[in-house]
Amino acid sequence: MAIHSKGKKRGTASREAAAAAAQEEKAAAAFPKSKGIDVPSDPEHSSDDDEDVEEGDFEEMLKKMADDQGIDSEDAEDYLAGDSLDEEEGDEEDESDIHSSDIEGASSEDGDDGSGSESDNESGDESEADDSILERITSRSSDGQHTAVDSQDEEASEEELGEVSMDKLTIRDFGRDIQGWKEYRKTLPQIDAGYASDSSTEEPENTIGSVPIEWYEDYPHIGYDIDGKRIMKPATADELDKFLANMDDPDVFRTARDEVNQQDVKLSEEEIDIIRRIQGGSIPDADYNQYEDTVEWFTSQTMQVPLSGAPLAKRGFIPSKWEHKRVMKIVRAIRQGRITRPSAASSNAKPRFYDVWEKAEQDDDSTQQKRLARRARMPAPRMALPSHDESYHPPVEYLPTDAERQSWLDEEPDYRKKNYLPQDFGSLRSVPGYERFVHERFQRCLDLYLAPRMLKRTTQLNAEELMPKLPDPRDLRPFPSAQALVYLGHTGRVRSISVDPTGLWLLSGSDDGTVRLWEIVTGRCARIWDLKETVHMVAWCPNPDVCVFAAAAGSRTVIVIPAELCDEQKRLLSEELVRAGFNSSAQNEEEEDDDSLPVSWDMPTSTEQASGIHISVTMHKTVKSVMWHRRGDYLATLTAEEGGSSVLIHQMSKHKSQRPFRKLKGAVQCIMFHPTKPWFLVATQRYVRIYNLMQQALIKTLQPGVKWISSIDVHPQGDNVIVGSYDKKLSWFDLDLSVKPYRSIRYHQQAIRQVQYSRKFPLFATASDDGSIQVYHGMVYQDLNQNPLIVPLKILRGHEIRSSLGVLDCLFHPIQPWLLSSGADGTIRLWT
């Protein structure tokens, strides 16, 4: 019996070891290590520390696992109790099985030494273990958990079971097989803490928060950790080491210094792109579309229904803050006893007489001052001052007669206009005591007590205060204010006038087909040129070295040299300027472009040459305007035709004409050269376009906001432009500010025909069909921060209105503060 029991124990131990090894091999085969299973694992449970758990800690470990899997403590205890019972029964069964196998092995026909029976038993144990695992797994399918066996497929193999439900196994599926659960946990992948990972538990390097970093400059540490230990600063290099490191570092231009954490941070491509977008003024987010289509949340058509479908306001659901404060104020007053509920007896009993100033006397000075300052003080109305008849020695005319005295005595006291009769006492010493003094004082106090008064604050506005503060016109002298001379001689409308650079002679062109030369000071007509056609424009050459003027008559422009007005040298220079083009040898070679233009340079007839006409420039259409360049060599003309051919620029020294514009938008009304820059102004009906002749480009377009432009002029300094229009409006433009008008003035009653700046004084004038000329003070300051000062000065009237036409042209004298004007009445007037 002793030998049998010893062999029985040895066989049992060997079979248990074989069964444990078989279970490990089966767990390794059932749960491969690299299957790409994405199962979240707990880092606390997936560590290798579980392998060191002792046998005595098995129940504690199993409870912990059961808690992780959601098993109640009572279920865990029952589960542990059941496992212990199963272990005891298993031991008894193993003993019985081993005993019977030994008996069977002893009586086998093969006559082996028992090794075959042991292997059979081991395979049987493995099959029983697998069957127990499958039974436990299938038993969990009814608990609502993810199991490894499908209830509809009961014949699935063990391999299919492992492949299908490898990521769905829990600790309950393993039961008492703790070793198999450990091996399965080792095969699970680790969690990759990426961008979406929660880093709230990570301890930052710098824990000082919003404390200024300068406070730690003299210390070797920067902040403290959670245990109160110092966080030391990283080692810093000197400037030379930083320079050498930057020279060797290829990423030095994409590295930023983090002063809070005292370290260098390399910027990513996304961060660099955000920085570049911010520097460029763009939206930092590259995927943001600021021009997305508008989402119509509500329709624009309102339904005609009695009820509104608009959502209720938020304030309808939130208690009012101010009502709460008001209620709490009343509650505090009730608690402090300042608000009490009056009793019935006290409410009915009111004192008949009381002292008004009783409470004021009880209060201290500060409280009384606050109470007086809280209520607005309303002074009592003043008494009327005594008149002359209340004097003790009034004049005789104020003393009543006997009839007036009797009528005053007979009249009712309430209806009397005065409650006294004037008396004459001769001297102040003889004036008796006033017997009605006390009565009048009482009536005064009664009026003050009974008359209700209310403090009414009114604002007294004066119309003159609303007007802008402008200087007195007398301080802005000199300016033309009176008519001095009238030049008579023309029989038709005088459309244009022009003054020579010396300021001695005046030219005028009229509808009678003549050009007249006037002496400005005396008003004498010195010369007449008969051009046989309506003269639309006359213009002196602005070059003071020559004596030449141009006149536009009909479809041609003539160049005239009045020899009697200039000396010999000036006459020779003028003739050389005019005739240089005829002597040019290259004239015929360069006429290719001139053939395409409607212009011909002709020699005048002998009769015209005798009168001083040297050149005749003929065009296809009527010439409306002639403008000289400031140097005197170029001349611009405007014809009545439409298109680019209406504006031409002619060169006197070469007798050449060119067309600066191929196409023009709108009908051109007037043209002008800029006085200081190579600019050319072209005014159409609604816009004024400024072109650069050297760059051949459009600089800007002025928008006066008028319907029909009539005339333009440029300030001598070149930074301001005035535009007149037929719709009675004058627009002042500052070219440095905007293309919109700086000021718009509308004082005329009819259309404005001409606007003109003075070349020497801060003046400008406008001529209108209402027969008046308005003179303004227009000061342009050198300081660019100060706006121009515009002040109306004078309205000059004297021209008669003929056929709804008034003043057609106006011009300032180049030297004196004089103004010359011409009108439809055929007269020219000088205003000084």
PDB file of C-alpha atoms in Angstrom, residues 251 412 441 552 608:
ATOM      1  CA  ASP A 251      16.878  75.064 -38.967  1.00  0.00           C
ATOM      2  CA  GLU A 412     -62.285 147.724  -8.141  1.00  0.00           C
ATOM      3  CA  ARG A 441     -44.760 141.746   2.000  1.00  0.00           C
ATOM      4  CA  ALA A 552     -10.200 130.016 -83.114  1.00  0.00           C
ATOM      5  CA  GLU A 608      -3.899 138.323 -93.779  1.00  0.00           C
TER       6      GLU A 608
END
